[in-house]
């Protein structure tokens, strides 16, 4: 994706991965693109990334490792005055999230969690409508990460060292909230006039991994293993300072079709995704979904202009339907122009903290727990969301 913007907007100066096969594949992709980029390569050991970030020609580092490395790598990069774009979640330990915020403030560099779903065409369209009042006063939302990952989690080579299933062994909770919650937080101006206040989480019994582990090959270290701590389904209910409610679901082990729900309710309208449907009080008093013709009127009217502007690149490079390309384009364009990033360190922390807070809530009998205020009281100050203005 970054290579797609070379050489006019960005240059790839270095790539790093513990597995040489990954860096070799990256180099091959760069070679095929014909842009002539020849980045330095760092590979072979778990700590080789520390050498890379000592370079003086890196402005931005993109961290796409498994969860355990997000905080350490982000902090070390920021301490070298490098902007950070880190995969989701930004961190999954309470102290680590504060460390990211504190370091970004101390070093005065950007630390953006790369929530790509915020750049989806449906999500940007819905954000545009929400901001323009089409749905009225927003009151409630439902979102989720529902994605059957059983086969991938038991794979010996899909996740490095099978890291993802090890989390299911060790703890319970809403592990991966931000794909659903990130867009909802932007719809509701979280950290820009509203704030998450408290939440409660509840986990179902665990059954799917116990049963599936009996079906895998006997040479797999997780064969016939039982006692996973993570329940099959986790529900989290969040309350905001303005009194809004948000339901966040997490289920990666049952045979359910992929779904992020993307439901948003207001006094004048309601949207629900998968597939995208819209109901408005000014059409049949909101008693039915808009028909295809009426829906298209609103789709065309409120389609985010960024998707029109980047249509050619989206079609060529794609990435989860185009959202990956749009996200990388925005990160680099904002940095090049000196604009605030669409997601700052406070957003990344507030969205990610659902994971550790959900673990606490569940362990204590599904009690309400309070959110930390990473903005230190400034959440109710208006801050314009750049993607609605600087495009």
CSV table of C-alpha atoms in Angstrom, one decimal:
chain,number,residue,atom,x,y,z
A,1,UNK,CA,0.0,0.0,0.0
A,2,UNK,CA,2.8,2.4,0.9
A,3,UNK,CA,4.6,1.4,-2.3
A,4,UNK,CA,1.5,2.5,-4.3
A,5,UNK,CA,2.2,6.1,-3.2
A,6,UNK,CA,5.9,6.0,-4.1
A,7,UNK,CA,7.8,8.1,-5.0
A,8,UNK,CA,5.6,11.2,-4.9
A,9,UNK,CA,4.2,10.8,-1.4
A,10,UNK,CA,6.3,8.2,0.4
A,11,UNK,CA,9.5,6.2,0.1
A,12,UNK,CA,10.0,2.8,1.8
A,13,UNK,CA,13.5,3.1,3.4
A,14,UNK,CA,13.5,-0.2,5.4
A,15,UNK,CA,11.5,-3.3,6.0
A,16,UNK,CA,11.8,-5.7,8.9
A,17,UNK,CA,10.4,-9.1,9.9
A,18,UNK,CA,11.8,-11.9,12.1
A,19,UNK,CA,11.0,-14.3,9.2
A,20,UNK,CA,13.2,-13.9,6.1
A,21,UNK,CA,10.6,-15.4,3.9
A,22,UNK,CA,8.4,-12.4,4.7
A,23,UNK,CA,11.0,-9.8,3.8
A,24,UNK,CA,11.9,-11.7,0.7
A,25,UNK,CA,8.2,-11.6,-0.3
A,26,UNK,CA,8.0,-7.9,0.3
A,27,UNK,CA,11.1,-7.3,-1.8
A,28,UNK,CA,9.6,-9.3,-4.6
A,29,UNK,CA,6.4,-7.2,-4.5
A,30,UNK,CA,8.5,-4.0,-4.6
A,31,UNK,CA,10.4,-5.3,-7.6
A,32,UNK,CA,7.3,-6.2,-9.5
A,33,UNK,CA,5.8,-2.7,-8.9
A,34,UNK,CA,8.5,-1.1,-11.0
A,35,UNK,CA,8.9,1.9,-8.7
A,36,UNK,CA,12.6,1.2,-8.2
A,37,UNK,CA,12.5,1.1,-4.4
A,38,UNK,CA,15.4,-0.7,-2.7
A,39,UNK,CA,14.8,-0.6,1.1
A,40,UNK,CA,17.3,-1.8,3.7
A,41,UNK,CA,16.3,-5.2,5.1
A,42,UNK,CA,16.3,-6.3,8.7
A,43,UNK,CA,15.5,-9.9,9.5
A,44,UNK,CA,16.6,-13.0,11.4
A,45,UNK,CA,16.2,-12.2,15.1
A,46,UNK,CA,13.3,-11.1,17.3
A,47,UNK,CA,15.2,-7.9,18.3
A,48,UNK,CA,16.5,-6.8,14.9
A,49,UNK,CA,13.8,-4.1,14.7
A,50,UNK,CA,15.7,-2.2,17.4
A,51,UNK,CA,18.5,-1.7,14.9
A,52,UNK,CA,16.2,-0.5,12.2
A,53,UNK,CA,14.6,2.3,14.2
A,54,UNK,CA,18.0,3.8,15.0
A,55,UNK,CA,18.1,5.0,11.4
A,56,UNK,CA,17.8,8.8,10.8
A,57,UNK,CA,15.9,8.5,7.6
A,58,UNK,CA,12.6,7.1,9.0
A,59,UNK,CA,9.7,9.4,9.6
A,60,UNK,CA,7.0,6.8,10.1
A,61,UNK,CA,7.0,3.2,11.2
A,62,UNK,CA,4.2,0.8,10.5
A,63,UNK,CA,3.9,-1.9,13.1
A,64,UNK,CA,2.0,-5.0,12.0
A,65,UNK,CA,3.2,-7.7,14.5
A,66,UNK,CA,1.2,-9.8,16.9
A,67,UNK,CA,-0.2,-8.0,19.9
A,68,UNK,CA,2.6,-8.6,22.4
A,69,UNK,CA,5.0,-6.4,20.5
A,70,UNK,CA,2.7,-3.4,19.8
A,71,UNK,CA,3.5,-1.4,22.9
A,72,UNK,CA,7.3,-2.0,23.1
A,73,UNK,CA,7.9,-1.3,19.4
A,74,UNK,CA,5.6,1.8,19.5
A,75,UNK,CA,7.3,3.3,22.5
A,76,UNK,CA,10.8,2.7,21.3
A,77,UNK,CA,10.0,4.2,17.9
A,78,UNK,CA,8.4,7.3,19.4
A,79,UNK,CA,11.5,7.7,21.7
A,80,UNK,CA,13.5,7.9,18.4
A,81,UNK,CA,11.2,10.7,17.3
A,82,UNK,CA,9.4,8.4,14.7
A,83,UNK,CA,5.7,8.6,14.1
A,84,UNK,CA,3.9,5.3,14.7
A,85,UNK,CA,1.0,3.6,12.9
A,86,UNK,CA,0.3,0.4,14.9
A,87,UNK,CA,-2.0,-2.5,14.2
A,88,UNK,CA,-5.1,-3.1,16.3
A,89,UNK,CA,-5.5,-3.3,19.2
A,90,UNK,CA,-2.9,-0.6,20.2
A,91,UNK,CA,-2.3,-2.5,23.4
A,92,UNK,CA,-4.2,-5.0,25.6
A,93,UNK,CA,-2.7,-4.1,29.0
A,94,UNK,CA,-4.0,-1.1,31.0
A,95,UNK,CA,-0.5,0.2,31.9
A,96,UNK,CA,0.6,-0.2,28.3
A,97,UNK,CA,-2.2,2.1,27.0
A,98,UNK,CA,-1.2,4.8,29.4
A,99,UNK,CA,2.4,4.4,28.4
A,100,UNK,CA,1.5,4.9,24.7
A,101,UNK,CA,-0.4,8.1,25.6
A,102,UNK,CA,2.3,9.4,27.9
A,103,UNK,CA,5.1,8.8,25.4
A,104,UNK,CA,3.3,10.3,22.5
A,105,UNK,CA,2.7,13.5,24.6
A,106,UNK,CA,6.3,13.6,25.9
A,107,UNK,CA,7.9,13.1,22.5
A,108,UNK,CA,5.3,15.1,20.6
A,109,UNK,CA,4.9,12.5,17.8
A,110,UNK,CA,1.9,10.8,16.4
A,111,UNK,CA,0.8,7.3,17.5
A,112,UNK,CA,-2.1,6.1,15.4
A,113,UNK,CA,-3.8,2.8,15.8
A,114,UNK,CA,-4.6,1.6,12.3
A,115,UNK,CA,-8.3,0.9,12.5
A,116,UNK,CA,-8.9,0.3,8.8
A,117,UNK,CA,-12.6,-0.3,9.1
A,118,UNK,CA,-13.1,3.5,9.8
A,119,UNK,CA,-12.1,3.9,6.1
A,120,UNK,CA,-14.7,1.5,4.6
A,121,UNK,CA,-17.1,3.0,2.1
A,122,UNK,CA,-20.1,2.1,4.2
A,123,UNK,CA,-18.6,3.4,7.4
A,124,UNK,CA,-17.5,6.8,5.9
A,125,UNK,CA,-20.9,7.1,4.3
A,126,UNK,CA,-22.6,6.5,7.6
A,127,UNK,CA,-20.2,8.9,9.4
A,128,UNK,CA,-21.1,11.6,6.8
A,129,UNK,CA,-24.8,11.1,7.4
A,130,UNK,CA,-24.4,11.1,11.2
A,131,UNK,CA,-22.4,14.3,11.1
A,132,UNK,CA,-24.9,16.0,8.9
A,133,UNK,CA,-27.8,15.0,11.1
A,134,UNK,CA,-29.6,12.6,8.8
A,135,UNK,CA,-30.1,10.2,11.7
A,136,UNK,CA,-31.0,12.9,14.2
A,137,UNK,CA,-29.8,12.7,17.8
A,138,UNK,CA,-27.8,9.5,18.2
A,139,UNK,CA,-28.8,7.2,21.0
A,140,UNK,CA,-27.6,3.7,20.5
A,141,UNK,CA,-25.3,1.5,18.5
A,142,UNK,CA,-24.4,-2.2,18.0
A,143,UNK,CA,-21.1,-3.4,16.7
A,144,UNK,CA,-19.0,-6.6,16.7
A,145,UNK,CA,-16.1,-8.6,15.5
A,146,UNK,CA,-17.8,-11.9,14.5
A,147,UNK,CA,-15.4,-14.0,12.4
A,148,UNK,CA,-14.9,-17.7,12.6
A,149,UNK,CA,-11.1,-18.1,13.1
A,150,UNK,CA,-11.0,-21.6,14.5
A,151,UNK,CA,-9.2,-23.2,11.6
A,152,UNK,CA,-6.7,-20.3,11.4
A,153,UNK,CA,-6.0,-20.3,15.2
A,154,UNK,CA,-5.2,-24.0,15.1
A,155,UNK,CA,-3.0,-23.6,12.1
A,156,UNK,CA,0.7,-24.1,12.8
A,157,UNK,CA,1.9,-21.4,10.4
A,158,UNK,CA,-0.9,-18.8,9.9
A,159,UNK,CA,-0.2,-16.9,13.1
A,160,UNK,CA,3.5,-16.8,14.1
A,161,UNK,CA,4.0,-19.3,16.9
A,162,UNK,CA,0.2,-19.8,17.1
A,163,UNK,CA,0.1,-16.6,19.2
A,164,UNK,CA,-3.6,-16.0,18.8
A,165,UNK,CA,-4.9,-19.2,20.3
A,166,UNK,CA,-2.6,-18.8,23.2
A,167,UNK,CA,-4.5,-15.7,24.3
A,168,UNK,CA,-7.7,-17.9,24.4
A,169,UNK,CA,-5.8,-20.2,26.8
A,170,UNK,CA,-4.8,-17.5,29.1
A,171,UNK,CA,-7.7,-15.0,29.6
A,172,UNK,CA,-11.3,-14.1,28.8
A,173,UNK,CA,-12.6,-10.9,27.4
A,174,UNK,CA,-13.6,-8.8,24.4
A,175,UNK,CA,-10.2,-9.2,22.8
A,176,UNK,CA,-10.7,-7.4,19.5
A,177,UNK,CA,-13.2,-4.6,19.9
A,178,UNK,CA,-11.9,-1.9,17.6
A,179,UNK,CA,-13.1,-3.1,14.2
A,180,UNK,CA,-16.7,-2.6,15.3
A,181,UNK,CA,-16.2,0.1,17.9
A,182,UNK,CA,-13.9,2.4,16.1
A,183,UNK,CA,-16.4,3.6,13.5
A,184,UNK,CA,-19.1,3.8,16.1
A,185,UNK,CA,-16.9,6.0,18.3
A,186,UNK,CA,-16.4,8.4,15.3
A,187,UNK,CA,-20.1,8.5,14.6
A,188,UNK,CA,-20.7,9.5,18.2
A,189,UNK,CA,-17.8,12.0,18.5
A,190,UNK,CA,-16.1,10.0,21.3
A,191,UNK,CA,-13.2,12.1,22.6
A,192,UNK,CA,-14.7,15.0,20.6
A,193,UNK,CA,-17.7,15.9,22.7
A,194,UNK,CA,-18.7,12.6,24.3
A,195,UNK,CA,-16.8,9.9,26.2
A,196,UNK,CA,-16.9,6.3,27.2
A,197,UNK,CA,-17.8,6.3,31.0
A,198,UNK,CA,-18.3,2.7,32.1
A,199,UNK,CA,-18.9,-0.8,30.7
A,200,UNK,CA,-19.9,-4.2,31.7
A,201,UNK,CA,-19.0,-7.5,30.0
A,202,UNK,CA,-20.4,-11.0,30.1
A,203,UNK,CA,-18.9,-14.1,28.6
A,204,UNK,CA,-20.6,-17.3,27.6
A,205,UNK,CA,-19.4,-20.8,28.3
A,206,UNK,CA,-16.4,-22.1,26.2
A,207,UNK,CA,-17.2,-25.1,24.1
A,208,UNK,CA,-16.1,-24.5,20.4
A,209,UNK,CA,-12.3,-24.8,21.0
A,210,UNK,CA,-12.6,-27.8,23.2
A,211,UNK,CA,-14.6,-29.6,20.6
A,212,UNK,CA,-12.6,-28.4,17.6
A,213,UNK,CA,-9.3,-29.4,19.2
A,214,UNK,CA,-10.4,-33.0,19.0
A,215,UNK,CA,-10.6,-32.8,15.2
A,216,UNK,CA,-7.2,-31.4,14.4
A,217,UNK,CA,-4.1,-33.5,13.6
A,218,UNK,CA,-2.6,-35.3,16.6
A,219,UNK,CA,0.9,-33.7,15.9
A,220,UNK,CA,-0.6,-30.3,16.7
A,221,UNK,CA,0.4,-29.2,20.2
A,222,UNK,CA,-3.2,-28.1,20.8
A,223,UNK,CA,-4.6,-31.5,19.8
A,224,UNK,CA,-7.3,-32.6,22.3
A,225,UNK,CA,-6.5,-29.7,24.6
A,226,UNK,CA,-9.2,-28.4,26.8
A,227,UNK,CA,-9.7,-25.6,29.4
A,228,UNK,CA,-9.6,-22.5,27.2
A,229,UNK,CA,-10.5,-19.5,29.3
A,230,UNK,CA,-12.2,-17.4,26.6
A,231,UNK,CA,-15.9,-17.9,26.3
A,232,UNK,CA,-17.4,-18.5,22.8
A,233,UNK,CA,-19.3,-15.2,22.9
A,234,UNK,CA,-18.5,-12.0,24.8
A,235,UNK,CA,-21.0,-9.2,25.1
A,236,UNK,CA,-19.9,-5.7,26.3
A,237,UNK,CA,-22.3,-2.9,27.0
A,238,UNK,CA,-20.8,0.6,27.1
A,239,UNK,CA,-22.4,3.8,28.5
A,240,UNK,CA,-21.2,7.3,27.3
A,241,UNK,CA,-21.2,10.6,29.1
A,242,UNK,CA,-24.2,11.7,27.0
A,243,UNK,CA,-26.1,8.6,28.0
A,244,UNK,CA,-25.7,6.6,24.8
A,245,UNK,CA,-25.4,2.8,24.9
A,246,UNK,CA,-23.1,0.7,22.7
A,247,UNK,CA,-23.2,-3.1,22.4
A,248,UNK,CA,-19.9,-4.6,21.4
A,249,UNK,CA,-19.7,-8.4,20.6
A,250,UNK,CA,-16.7,-10.7,20.1
A,251,UNK,CA,-17.0,-14.2,18.7
A,252,UNK,CA,-14.2,-15.8,16.7
A,253,UNK,CA,-15.0,-19.5,17.3
A,254,UNK,CA,-18.6,-20.3,16.2
A,255,UNK,CA,-19.8,-20.9,12.6
A,256,UNK,CA,-21.3,-17.5,12.1
A,257,UNK,CA,-20.9,-15.5,8.9
A,258,UNK,CA,-18.6,-12.6,9.2
A,259,UNK,CA,-20.3,-9.6,10.7
A,260,UNK,CA,-19.5,-6.2,12.3
A,261,UNK,CA,-23.2,-5.3,12.7
A,262,UNK,CA,-22.5,-1.5,12.2
A,263,UNK,CA,-25.9,-0.6,13.6
A,264,UNK,CA,-26.6,3.0,14.5
A,265,UNK,CA,-29.8,4.4,15.9
A,266,UNK,CA,-31.0,8.0,16.1
A,267,UNK,CA,-34.2,10.0,16.5
A,268,UNK,CA,-34.7,10.3,12.8
A,269,UNK,CA,-33.2,7.1,11.4
A,270,UNK,CA,-31.5,3.8,11.8
A,271,UNK,CA,-28.8,1.9,9.9
A,272,UNK,CA,-27.8,-1.7,10.1
A,273,UNK,CA,-25.1,-3.4,8.2
A,274,UNK,CA,-24.5,-6.9,6.6
A,275,UNK,CA,-26.2,-6.0,4.3
A,276,UNK,CA,-26.4,-2.3,4.6
A,277,UNK,CA,-30.0,-1.1,5.3
A,278,UNK,CA,-31.5,2.2,6.2
A,279,UNK,CA,-34.7,3.2,7.8
A,280,UNK,CA,-35.8,6.9,8.1
A,281,UNK,CA,-38.7,8.5,9.9
A,282,UNK,CA,-39.5,10.7,6.9
A,283,UNK,CA,-40.1,7.6,4.7
A,284,UNK,CA,-43.0,5.5,5.8
A,285,UNK,CA,-42.4,6.8,9.3
A,286,UNK,CA,-39.4,4.4,9.7
A,287,UNK,CA,-41.5,1.2,9.7
A,288,UNK,CA,-39.6,-0.4,6.8
A,289,UNK,CA,-36.2,-0.5,5.2
A,290,UNK,CA,-35.7,1.9,2.3
A,291,UNK,CA,-36.2,0.2,-1.0
A,292,UNK,CA,-33.3,0.0,-3.4
A,293,UNK,CA,-34.3,3.2,-5.2
A,294,UNK,CA,-34.7,5.3,-2.1
A,295,UNK,CA,-31.5,3.8,-0.5
A,296,UNK,CA,-29.5,4.8,-3.6
A,297,UNK,CA,-30.6,8.4,-3.3
A,298,UNK,CA,-29.0,8.6,0.2
A,299,UNK,CA,-26.0,6.5,-0.8
A,300,UNK,CA,-25.2,8.8,-3.7
A,301,UNK,CA,-25.9,12.0,-1.8
A,302,UNK,CA,-23.8,11.2,1.3
A,303,UNK,CA,-21.0,9.1,-0.3
A,304,UNK,CA,-17.8,10.3,1.2
A,305,UNK,CA,-15.8,12.3,-1.4
A,306,UNK,CA,-12.6,10.6,-0.5
A,307,UNK,CA,-13.8,7.3,-2.0
A,308,UNK,CA,-14.6,9.2,-5.2
A,309,UNK,CA,-11.2,10.9,-5.2
A,310,UNK,CA,-9.3,7.6,-4.7
A,311,UNK,CA,-11.5,5.4,-6.9
A,312,UNK,CA,-8.7,4.4,-9.3
A,313,UNK,CA,-6.3,3.5,-6.5
A,314,UNK,CA,-9.0,1.6,-4.6
A,315,UNK,CA,-9.8,-0.5,-7.6
A,316,UNK,CA,-6.2,-1.2,-8.3
A,317,UNK,CA,-4.8,-1.8,-4.9
A,318,UNK,CA,-7.9,-2.8,-2.8
A,319,UNK,CA,-7.1,-4.2,0.6
A,320,UNK,CA,-10.2,-5.4,2.5
A,321,UNK,CA,-12.4,-3.8,-0.2
A,322,UNK,CA,-10.3,-0.7,-0.5
A,323,UNK,CA,-10.3,0.5,3.1
A,324,UNK,CA,-6.6,-0.5,3.6
A,325,UNK,CA,-5.5,1.7,0.6
A,326,UNK,CA,-7.6,4.6,1.8
A,327,UNK,CA,-6.2,4.3,5.3
A,328,UNK,CA,-2.5,4.3,4.2
A,329,UNK,CA,-3.2,7.1,1.8
A,330,UNK,CA,-4.7,9.2,4.6
A,331,UNK,CA,-1.9,8.5,7.1
A,332,UNK,CA,0.8,9.6,4.6
A,333,UNK,CA,-1.2,12.5,3.2
A,334,UNK,CA,-2.0,13.9,6.7
A,335,UNK,CA,1.7,13.7,7.7
A,336,UNK,CA,2.9,15.2,4.4
A,337,UNK,CA,0.4,18.1,4.8
A,338,UNK,CA,0.9,18.7,8.6
A,339,UNK,CA,-2.7,17.7,9.3
A,340,UNK,CA,-3.9,15.9,12.5
A,341,UNK,CA,-4.3,12.2,11.9
A,342,UNK,CA,-7.9,10.8,11.7
A,343,UNK,CA,-7.2,8.6,14.7
A,344,UNK,CA,-4.9,9.9,17.5
A,345,UNK,CA,-3.4,8.2,20.5
A,346,UNK,CA,-6.3,9.0,22.7
A,347,UNK,CA,-8.7,7.3,20.2
A,348,UNK,CA,-6.5,4.2,20.0
A,349,UNK,CA,-6.3,4.0,23.8
A,350,UNK,CA,-10.0,4.5,24.4
A,351,UNK,CA,-11.1,2.0,21.8
A,352,UNK,CA,-8.5,-0.6,22.8
A,353,UNK,CA,-9.0,-0.4,26.6
A,354,UNK,CA,-12.3,-2.3,26.2
A,355,UNK,CA,-10.2,-5.5,26.0
A,356,UNK,CA,-8.5,-5.3,29.4
A,357,UNK,CA,-11.5,-3.7,31.1
A,358,UNK,CA,-13.7,-6.6,29.8
A,359,UNK,CA,-11.4,-9.1,31.4
A,360,UNK,CA,-11.7,-7.3,34.7
A,361,UNK,CA,-15.5,-7.1,34.5
A,362,UNK,CA,-15.9,-10.8,33.6
A,363,UNK,CA,-13.5,-11.9,36.3
A,364,UNK,CA,-15.3,-10.0,39.0
A,365,UNK,CA,-18.7,-11.4,38.1
A,366,UNK,CA,-19.7,-9.0,35.2
A,367,UNK,CA,-19.6,-5.9,37.3
A,368,UNK,CA,-19.5,-2.4,35.8
A,369,UNK,CA,-16.0,-0.9,35.4
A,370,UNK,CA,-15.0,2.7,34.6
A,371,UNK,CA,-13.0,3.8,31.6
A,372,UNK,CA,-9.8,5.7,32.1
A,373,UNK,CA,-9.9,9.3,30.7
A,374,UNK,CA,-6.9,9.4,28.4
A,375,UNK,CA,-7.7,12.9,27.4
A,376,UNK,CA,-7.3,14.1,31.0
A,377,UNK,CA,-10.6,15.9,31.0
A,378,UNK,CA,-10.5,17.3,27.5
A,379,UNK,CA,-12.9,14.9,25.8
A,380,UNK,CA,-15.7,17.4,25.9
A,381,UNK,CA,-13.8,20.0,23.9
A,382,UNK,CA,-14.7,20.1,20.2
A,383,UNK,CA,-12.0,18.7,17.9
A,384,UNK,CA,-12.9,18.5,14.2
A,385,UNK,CA,-12.4,15.1,12.6
A,386,UNK,CA,-10.0,15.7,9.8
A,387,UNK,CA,-11.4,13.1,7.4
A,388,UNK,CA,-14.6,15.3,7.3
A,389,UNK,CA,-12.6,18.4,6.2
A,390,UNK,CA,-9.0,17.8,5.0
A,391,UNK,CA,-9.3,15.6,1.9
